[in-house]
Amino acid sequence: MAKILVTGAAGFIGFHLSNRLLARGDTVVGLDNLNDYYDVRLKEARLARLEAHPGFRFVRMELSDRQGIESVFAEGGFDRVVHLAAQAGVRYSITHPHAYVESNLVGFVNILEGCRHGGVKHLVFASSSSVYGASTRMPFSIHDNVDHPVSLYAATKKANELMAHTYAHLYRLPCTGLRFFTVYGPWGRPDMAMFLFTRAILEGRPIDVYNYGKMRRDFTYVDDIVEGIIRVADNIARPNPDWTGDAPDPGTSSAPYRNYNIGNNNPVELLHLIEVIEDALGKKAEKILLPLQPGDVPATYADVDDLVRDVGFKPATSIEEGVGRFVAWYREYYGC
Ligand SMILES: NC(=O)c1ccc[n+]([C@@H]2O[C@H](COP(=O)([O-])OP(=O)(O)OC[C@H]3O[C@@H](n4cnc5c(N)ncnc54)[C@H](O)[C@@H]3O)[C@@H](O)[C@H]2O)c1
């Protein structure tokens, strides 16, 4: 049994993670500012379910509130921190760059400082497949260079990895960065393609299909993401004894710092995803084919060898199974 701070607990992944931690007997403090980047009622509904559990306590707070975050850590006594709260979304970062600086950079320093002074034994934080940016070498490996982000969102996630590495080096704070690949499932995010497509098809509206449907994404079911987070959080980051500055491996370090990809290792073309959703809904989509959007990458594909080797887990939920569960949740939740 551990006491764990989960930031972004009212968010999609934070909600599922908190549920799993509570179910295994951990105590969870969930932090979130319940911002209106997407439908706040969905966040409140997730939160209401978590608050029904006696092992859960909610703190409504803004990550960039330095004193507030200091007090959360001063009172916390957290064994581990899973930091998921962030301004998410690639496209929104084109129009709202400052939101990413506040939440993902200023907020991240506050979390690092809290962990450092609060004696936290392991900080696990959400990075993203988007850090691979302009890289086209597939599958994406944590041992590859990722110095060419193509959106500010990706740049802030890469910056988080660098900032955490510094704290691991200077203060021996064990840190692990997790690069999630397009996560989907029940209680998912209304700004993401699967949700937008499902809603539009059910309402008889056309869907915008970028890169003419040729986009490939390593869609990863949320339960697989949560399993990966929990296994990694329980396996505290240690220095890699083979690491050398003469040939610096980007994925590990002489400091207690690690990166992992968590992805399905099985990319799916957008047009196929749409067929799977159509099958699950029993209704055809009307597609508007459009070019690639600024900031988007045409393909993602996760190499998960390090995850499998270190924690013995490989995501395996098929897109058909996962979409079936998402659509079933959507229809029940929205009564349609
Ligand atoms: N869902 C994906 O496909 C995906 C892929 C790669 C990485 N990620 C990362 O995983 C993490 C969780 O993503 P998610 O899909 O659950 O997103 P989400 O938006 O559903 O959850 C994030 C939560 O953090 C909260 N939050 C945002 N800014 C905050 C701030 N300044 N202060 C306090 N709370 C704040 C939001 O209110 C939200 O509830 C994020 O860091 C995201 O960047 C997600």
Short mmCIF file of C-alpha atoms and ligand atoms in Angstrom, two decimals:
data_model
loop_
_atom_site.label_atom_id
_atom_site.label_comp_id
_atom_site.label_asym_id
_atom_site.label_seq_id
_atom_site.Cartn_x
_atom_site.Cartn_y
_atom_site.Cartn_z
CA MET A 1 0.00 0.00 0.00
CA ALA A 2 1.38 3.38 -1.00
CA LYS A 3 0.32 7.01 -0.87
CA ILE A 4 0.34 8.34 -4.41
CA LEU A 5 -0.23 11.81 -5.83
CA VAL A 6 -1.94 11.60 -9.22
CA THR A 7 -2.05 14.95 -11.00
CA GLY A 8 -4.68 15.29 -13.70
CA ALA A 9 -6.89 12.83 -11.78
CA ALA A 10 -10.08 14.25 -13.33
CA GLY A 11 -8.58 13.74 -16.78
CA PHE A 12 -8.98 10.71 -19.00
CA ILE A 13 -5.87 8.71 -18.07
CA GLY A 14 -5.67 10.06 -14.49
CA PHE A 15 -9.21 8.86 -13.80
CA HIS A 16 -8.50 5.31 -14.99
CA LEU A 17 -5.16 5.19 -13.18
CA SER A 18 -6.66 6.45 -9.90
CA ASN A 19 -9.41 3.81 -10.12
CA ARG A 20 -6.87 1.03 -10.52
CA LEU A 21 -4.64 2.28 -7.69
CA LEU A 22 -7.62 2.58 -5.34
CA ALA A 23 -8.78 -0.92 -6.30
CA ARG A 24 -5.44 -2.39 -5.24
CA GLY A 25 -5.53 -0.55 -1.89
CA ASP A 26 -3.32 2.49 -2.47
CA THR A 27 -4.28 5.88 -1.07
CA VAL A 28 -4.66 8.45 -3.85
CA VAL A 29 -4.54 12.22 -3.65
CA GLY A 30 -5.88 13.52 -6.96
CA LEU A 31 -4.98 17.03 -8.11
CA ASP A 32 -6.64 18.86 -11.00
CA ASN A 33 -7.77 22.40 -11.84
CA LEU A 34 -10.83 21.14 -13.80
CA ASN A 35 -10.11 23.56 -16.63
CA ASP A 36 -12.48 23.98 -19.56
CA TYR A 37 -10.19 22.81 -22.38
CA TYR A 38 -12.98 20.28 -22.94
CA ASP A 39 -16.39 19.58 -21.39
CA VAL A 40 -15.99 20.15 -17.63
CA ARG A 41 -19.04 17.97 -16.92
CA LEU A 42 -17.13 14.92 -18.14
CA LYS A 43 -14.28 15.75 -15.73
CA GLU A 44 -16.76 16.25 -12.89
CA ALA A 45 -18.45 12.94 -13.66
CA ARG A 46 -15.11 11.11 -13.53
CA LEU A 47 -14.26 12.88 -10.28
CA ALA A 48 -17.61 12.02 -8.70
CA ARG A 49 -16.83 8.34 -9.26
CA LEU A 50 -13.39 8.65 -7.67
CA GLU A 51 -14.75 10.61 -4.71
CA ALA A 52 -17.11 7.75 -3.88
CA HIS A 53 -14.01 5.82 -2.81
CA PRO A 54 -12.78 6.32 0.81
CA GLY A 55 -9.10 6.07 -0.24
CA PHE A 56 -9.40 9.12 -2.52
CA ARG A 57 -8.95 12.79 -1.68
CA PHE A 58 -9.29 15.59 -4.22
CA VAL A 59 -7.31 18.82 -4.33
CA ARG A 60 -8.49 21.41 -6.83
CA MET A 61 -5.39 23.32 -7.76
CA GLU A 62 -3.59 25.01 -10.60
CA LEU A 63 -0.12 23.54 -11.32
CA SER A 64 1.44 26.96 -11.77
CA ASP A 65 0.34 28.01 -8.25
CA ARG A 66 3.80 27.70 -6.74
CA GLN A 67 2.86 28.16 -3.10
CA GLY A 68 -0.19 25.96 -3.41
CA ILE A 69 1.83 23.10 -4.89
CA GLU A 70 4.49 23.56 -2.18
CA SER A 71 1.83 23.14 0.49
CA VAL A 72 0.38 20.03 -1.18
CA PHE A 73 3.82 18.39 -1.01
CA ALA A 74 4.58 19.71 2.49
CA GLU A 75 1.43 18.04 3.81
CA GLY A 76 1.54 15.08 1.41
CA GLY A 77 4.16 12.52 2.42
CA PHE A 78 3.80 10.91 -1.02
CA ASP A 79 5.69 7.72 -1.82
CA ARG A 80 5.23 8.25 -5.51
CA VAL A 81 3.95 10.91 -7.86
CA VAL A 82 2.33 10.19 -11.22
CA HIS A 83 2.22 13.51 -13.00
CA LEU A 84 -0.37 13.48 -15.78
CA ALA A 85 -1.83 17.00 -15.54
CA ALA A 86 -0.79 19.02 -18.57
CA GLN A 87 -2.15 21.08 -21.37
CA ALA A 88 -2.65 18.30 -23.90
CA GLY A 89 -3.36 18.45 -27.64
CA VAL A 90 -1.11 19.20 -30.60
CA ARG A 91 -3.46 21.44 -32.59
CA TYR A 92 -4.45 23.67 -29.65
CA SER A 93 -0.75 24.47 -29.12
CA ILE A 94 -0.71 26.26 -32.48
CA THR A 95 -3.37 28.72 -31.28
CA HIS A 96 -2.74 28.79 -27.49
CA PRO A 97 1.04 28.56 -26.92
CA HIS A 98 1.01 30.25 -23.51
CA ALA A 99 -1.28 27.63 -21.98
CA TYR A 100 1.50 25.08 -22.65
CA VAL A 101 4.17 27.21 -21.03
CA GLU A 102 2.06 27.75 -17.88
CA SER A 103 0.91 24.18 -17.35
CA ASN A 104 3.69 22.13 -18.90
CA LEU A 105 6.79 24.17 -18.05
CA VAL A 106 6.01 26.38 -15.02
CA GLY A 107 3.76 23.64 -13.61
CA PHE A 108 6.39 20.98 -14.20
CA VAL A 109 9.08 22.87 -12.28
CA ASN A 110 6.67 23.15 -9.34
CA ILE A 111 6.13 19.37 -9.40
CA LEU A 112 9.89 18.71 -9.60
CA GLU A 113 10.56 21.05 -6.67
CA GLY A 114 7.76 19.43 -4.67
CA CYS A 115 9.22 15.96 -5.29
CA ARG A 116 12.71 17.10 -4.45
CA HIS A 117 11.78 18.72 -1.12
CA GLY A 118 9.07 16.20 -0.30
CA GLY A 119 11.35 13.15 -0.40
CA VAL A 120 9.31 11.46 -3.15
CA LYS A 121 10.79 8.06 -4.08
CA HIS A 122 9.76 8.06 -7.73
CA LEU A 123 8.31 10.63 -10.11
CA VAL A 124 6.60 9.14 -13.16
CA PHE A 125 5.39 11.69 -15.69
CA ALA A 126 3.54 11.78 -18.98
CA SER A 127 5.59 12.53 -22.03
CA SER A 128 4.23 11.83 -25.50
CA SER A 129 4.87 10.06 -28.79
CA SER A 130 4.80 13.56 -30.30
CA VAL A 131 8.40 14.10 -29.08
CA TYR A 132 9.49 11.98 -32.07
CA GLY A 133 8.47 14.95 -34.23
CA ALA A 134 10.19 14.93 -37.61
CA SER A 135 11.72 11.49 -37.01
CA THR A 136 10.63 8.90 -39.58
CA ARG A 137 12.69 5.93 -38.40
CA MET A 138 10.11 3.29 -37.42
CA PRO A 139 9.32 1.96 -34.94
CA PHE A 140 10.11 4.95 -32.71
CA SER A 141 12.75 3.94 -30.16
CA ILE A 142 13.60 5.65 -26.87
CA HIS A 143 17.23 5.21 -27.91
CA ASP A 144 16.77 7.48 -30.93
CA ASN A 145 17.46 11.20 -30.90
CA VAL A 146 14.31 13.33 -30.48
CA ASP A 147 15.60 16.85 -31.03
CA HIS A 148 13.19 17.83 -33.80
CA PRO A 149 9.71 18.49 -32.37
CA VAL A 150 7.12 19.91 -34.81
CA SER A 151 4.67 21.44 -32.30
CA LEU A 152 5.05 23.48 -29.12
CA TYR A 153 3.16 20.73 -27.27
CA ALA A 154 5.88 18.25 -28.28
CA ALA A 155 8.60 20.74 -27.35
CA THR A 156 7.18 21.12 -23.82
CA LYS A 157 7.02 17.33 -23.39
CA LYS A 158 10.62 16.96 -24.54
CA ALA A 159 11.53 19.83 -22.18
CA ASN A 160 9.90 17.88 -19.32
CA GLU A 161 12.19 14.94 -20.05
CA LEU A 162 15.24 17.21 -19.95
CA MET A 163 14.11 18.98 -16.77
CA ALA A 164 13.42 15.68 -15.00
CA HIS A 165 16.80 14.33 -16.05
CA THR A 166 18.46 17.34 -14.44
CA TYR A 167 16.67 16.69 -11.14
CA ALA A 168 17.59 13.00 -11.33
CA HIS A 169 21.22 13.99 -11.84
CA LEU A 170 21.48 16.83 -9.32
CA TYR A 171 19.26 15.55 -6.52
CA ARG A 172 19.14 11.80 -7.28
CA LEU A 173 15.35 12.07 -7.63
CA PRO A 174 14.33 8.88 -9.51
CA CYS A 175 12.31 9.94 -12.55
CA THR A 176 10.67 8.05 -15.40
CA GLY A 177 9.17 9.68 -18.49
CA LEU A 178 6.45 7.76 -20.31
CA ARG A 179 5.79 8.46 -23.97
CA PHE A 180 2.13 7.55 -24.49
CA PHE A 181 0.88 6.76 -28.00
CA THR A 182 -2.67 7.99 -28.94
CA VAL A 183 -4.67 6.73 -25.97
CA TYR A 184 -8.36 5.83 -26.32
CA GLY A 185 -11.12 4.06 -24.41
CA PRO A 186 -14.18 4.68 -22.23
CA TRP A 187 -14.29 8.13 -20.57
CA GLY A 188 -11.96 9.33 -23.36
CA ARG A 189 -11.14 12.84 -24.47
CA PRO A 190 -13.75 14.74 -26.52
CA ASP A 191 -11.03 16.58 -28.49
CA MET A 192 -9.55 13.37 -29.93
CA ALA A 193 -10.41 11.74 -33.27
CA MET A 194 -12.16 8.63 -31.97
CA PHE A 195 -14.55 10.65 -29.83
CA LEU A 196 -15.15 13.29 -32.54
CA PHE A 197 -15.80 10.63 -35.21
CA THR A 198 -18.18 8.63 -33.01
CA ARG A 199 -20.20 11.69 -32.05
CA ALA A 200 -20.40 13.04 -35.62
CA ILE A 201 -21.39 9.69 -37.14
CA LEU A 202 -24.14 9.19 -34.56
CA GLU A 203 -25.42 12.74 -35.16
CA GLY A 204 -25.30 12.26 -38.96
CA ARG A 205 -22.64 14.94 -39.46
CA PRO A 206 -19.59 14.59 -41.77
CA ILE A 207 -16.15 13.93 -40.25
CA ASP A 208 -12.88 15.73 -41.06
CA VAL A 209 -10.27 13.16 -42.06
CA TYR A 210 -6.76 14.60 -42.12
CA ASN A 211 -3.89 13.53 -44.37
CA TYR A 212 -6.64 12.05 -46.62
CA GLY A 213 -6.99 9.16 -44.15
CA LYS A 214 -3.41 7.98 -44.72
CA MET A 215 -2.41 8.97 -41.18
CA ARG A 216 -1.14 6.02 -39.14
CA ARG A 217 -1.45 5.98 -35.37
CA ASP A 218 -0.36 3.44 -32.78
CA PHE A 219 -3.74 3.60 -30.98
CA THR A 220 -3.31 2.31 -27.41
CA TYR A 221 -6.14 1.19 -25.17
CA VAL A 222 -6.32 3.05 -21.86
CA ASP A 223 -6.19 -0.11 -19.68
CA ASP A 224 -2.87 -1.00 -21.32
CA ILE A 225 -1.55 2.49 -20.58
CA VAL A 226 -2.62 2.18 -16.94
CA GLU A 227 -1.03 -1.27 -16.58
CA GLY A 228 2.19 0.15 -18.00
CA ILE A 229 2.14 3.18 -15.67
CA ILE A 230 1.56 1.05 -12.57
CA ARG A 231 4.29 -1.44 -13.41
CA VAL A 232 6.77 1.34 -14.17
CA ALA A 233 5.83 3.32 -11.05
CA ASP A 234 6.51 0.21 -8.92
CA ASN A 235 9.89 -0.27 -10.60
CA ILE A 236 11.88 2.74 -9.35
CA ALA A 237 14.22 4.27 -11.93
CA ARG A 238 17.87 3.38 -11.39
CA PRO A 239 21.06 4.52 -13.10
CA ASN A 240 22.14 2.47 -16.11
CA PRO A 241 25.62 1.14 -15.17
CA ASP A 242 26.52 0.79 -18.87
CA TRP A 243 25.69 4.40 -19.74
CA THR A 244 28.65 6.42 -20.96
CA GLY A 245 28.99 10.08 -21.88
CA ASP A 246 31.22 9.03 -24.78
CA ALA A 247 28.18 7.57 -26.56
CA PRO A 248 25.20 8.97 -24.63
CA ASP A 249 22.10 6.77 -24.87
CA PRO A 250 19.06 9.15 -24.98
CA GLY A 251 16.74 6.66 -23.21
CA THR A 252 18.75 6.00 -20.02
CA SER A 253 21.40 7.74 -17.93
CA SER A 254 24.06 7.55 -15.27
CA ALA A 255 21.40 9.32 -13.17
CA PRO A 256 18.26 7.48 -11.95
CA TYR A 257 16.33 8.45 -15.08
CA ARG A 258 14.46 6.36 -17.69
CA ASN A 259 12.16 6.84 -20.65
CA TYR A 260 9.70 4.25 -21.94
CA ASN A 261 7.31 4.15 -24.87
CA ILE A 262 3.85 2.82 -24.03
CA GLY A 263 2.16 2.05 -27.33
CA ASN A 264 0.38 -0.81 -29.01
CA ASN A 265 3.31 -1.60 -31.35
CA ASN A 266 0.71 -2.02 -34.10
CA PRO A 267 -0.13 1.16 -36.05
CA VAL A 268 -3.54 1.50 -37.70
CA GLU A 269 -4.44 3.69 -40.68
CA LEU A 270 -7.08 6.33 -40.00
CA LEU A 271 -9.36 4.96 -42.76
CA HIS A 272 -9.26 1.54 -41.06
CA LEU A 273 -10.07 3.10 -37.69
CA ILE A 274 -13.12 4.72 -39.29
CA GLU A 275 -14.27 1.35 -40.66
CA VAL A 276 -13.93 -0.21 -37.21
CA ILE A 277 -16.00 2.62 -35.67
CA GLU A 278 -18.61 2.27 -38.46
CA ASP A 279 -18.86 -1.47 -37.74
CA ALA A 280 -19.23 -0.88 -34.00
CA LEU A 281 -21.93 1.77 -34.58
CA GLY A 282 -23.66 -0.02 -37.47
CA LYS A 283 -23.62 3.29 -39.36
CA LYS A 284 -21.51 4.73 -42.19
CA ALA A 285 -19.44 7.93 -41.93
CA GLU A 286 -19.55 10.79 -44.40
CA LYS A 287 -15.87 11.69 -44.84
CA ILE A 288 -14.32 15.04 -45.76
CA LEU A 289 -10.75 14.26 -46.84
CA LEU A 290 -8.29 17.01 -45.87
CA PRO A 291 -4.49 17.56 -45.94
CA LEU A 292 -2.17 17.01 -42.96
CA GLN A 293 -2.64 19.66 -40.25
CA PRO A 294 0.28 21.85 -39.10
CA GLY A 295 2.03 20.27 -36.11
CA ASP A 296 0.71 16.76 -36.85
CA VAL A 297 3.01 13.89 -37.78
CA PRO A 298 1.90 11.40 -40.48
CA ALA A 299 2.71 8.24 -38.51
CA THR A 300 3.52 6.92 -35.04
CA TYR A 301 4.72 3.43 -34.13
CA ALA A 302 6.10 2.46 -30.71
CA ASP A 303 9.08 0.22 -30.07
CA VAL A 304 8.24 -1.25 -26.65
CA ASP A 305 11.20 -3.62 -26.19
CA ASP A 306 12.52 -1.78 -23.14
CA LEU A 307 9.11 -1.79 -21.46
CA VAL A 308 8.76 -5.54 -22.07
CA ARG A 309 12.29 -6.26 -20.81
CA ASP A 310 12.07 -4.11 -17.65
CA VAL A 311 8.49 -4.61 -16.47
CA GLY A 312 7.32 -7.65 -18.46
CA PHE A 313 4.35 -5.99 -20.12
CA LYS A 314 3.33 -5.35 -23.72
CA PRO A 315 0.06 -3.58 -24.64
CA ALA A 316 -2.08 -5.99 -26.64
CA THR A 317 -5.69 -4.78 -26.87
CA SER A 318 -6.80 -4.92 -30.52
CA ILE A 319 -8.40 -1.88 -32.12
CA GLU A 320 -11.62 -3.85 -32.71
CA GLU A 321 -11.92 -4.82 -29.05
CA GLY A 322 -10.97 -1.36 -27.78
CA VAL A 323 -13.28 0.54 -30.11
CA GLY A 324 -16.11 -1.84 -29.18
CA ARG A 325 -15.65 -0.97 -25.51
CA PHE A 326 -15.37 2.76 -26.24
CA VAL A 327 -18.54 2.80 -28.35
CA ALA A 328 -20.45 0.79 -25.73
CA TRP A 329 -19.43 3.32 -23.05
CA TYR A 330 -20.26 6.30 -25.29
CA ARG A 331 -23.77 5.04 -26.07
CA GLU A 332 -24.54 4.29 -22.47
CA TYR A 333 -23.05 7.51 -21.07
CA TYR A 334 -24.74 9.80 -23.60
CA GLY A 335 -27.86 7.64 -23.89
CA CYS A 336 -27.78 7.30 -27.67
N1 LIG B 1 -4.49 10.87 -24.32
C1 LIG B 1 -3.42 10.71 -25.13
O1 LIG B 1 -3.54 10.18 -26.25
C2 LIG B 1 -2.05 11.16 -24.69
C3 LIG B 1 -0.97 10.86 -25.53
C4 LIG B 1 0.31 11.25 -25.14
C5 LIG B 1 0.48 11.93 -23.95
N2 LIG B 1 -0.59 12.24 -23.16
C6 LIG B 1 -0.35 12.96 -21.91
O2 LIG B 1 -0.90 12.22 -20.85
C7 LIG B 1 -1.38 13.10 -19.83
C8 LIG B 1 -2.85 12.82 -19.53
O3 LIG B 1 -3.58 12.99 -20.74
P1 LIG B 1 -5.15 12.83 -20.82
O4 LIG B 1 -5.46 12.29 -22.17
O5 LIG B 1 -5.67 12.13 -19.61
O6 LIG B 1 -5.57 14.37 -20.83
P2 LIG B 1 -6.73 15.15 -20.03
O7 LIG B 1 -6.75 16.52 -20.60
O8 LIG B 1 -7.99 14.35 -20.06
O9 LIG B 1 -6.19 15.18 -18.55
C9 LIG B 1 -5.33 16.18 -18.06
C10 LIG B 1 -5.94 16.74 -16.78
O10 LIG B 1 -5.04 17.70 -16.26
C11 LIG B 1 -5.75 18.82 -15.83
N3 LIG B 1 -4.88 20.01 -15.98
C12 LIG B 1 -4.44 20.54 -17.15
N4 LIG B 1 -3.70 21.63 -16.89
C13 LIG B 1 -3.69 21.78 -15.54
C14 LIG B 1 -3.09 22.74 -14.68
N5 LIG B 1 -2.39 23.78 -15.15
N6 LIG B 1 -3.27 22.59 -13.34
C15 LIG B 1 -3.98 21.56 -12.85
N7 LIG B 1 -4.58 20.62 -13.62
C16 LIG B 1 -4.42 20.74 -14.96
C17 LIG B 1 -6.97 18.93 -16.74
O11 LIG B 1 -8.05 19.59 -16.11
C18 LIG B 1 -7.27 17.47 -17.04
O12 LIG B 1 -8.28 16.96 -16.18
C19 LIG B 1 -1.10 14.51 -20.35
O13 LIG B 1 0.12 14.94 -19.80
C20 LIG B 1 -0.99 14.33 -21.85
O14 LIG B 1 -0.19 15.33 -22.43
C21 LIG B 1 -1.85 11.85 -23.51
#
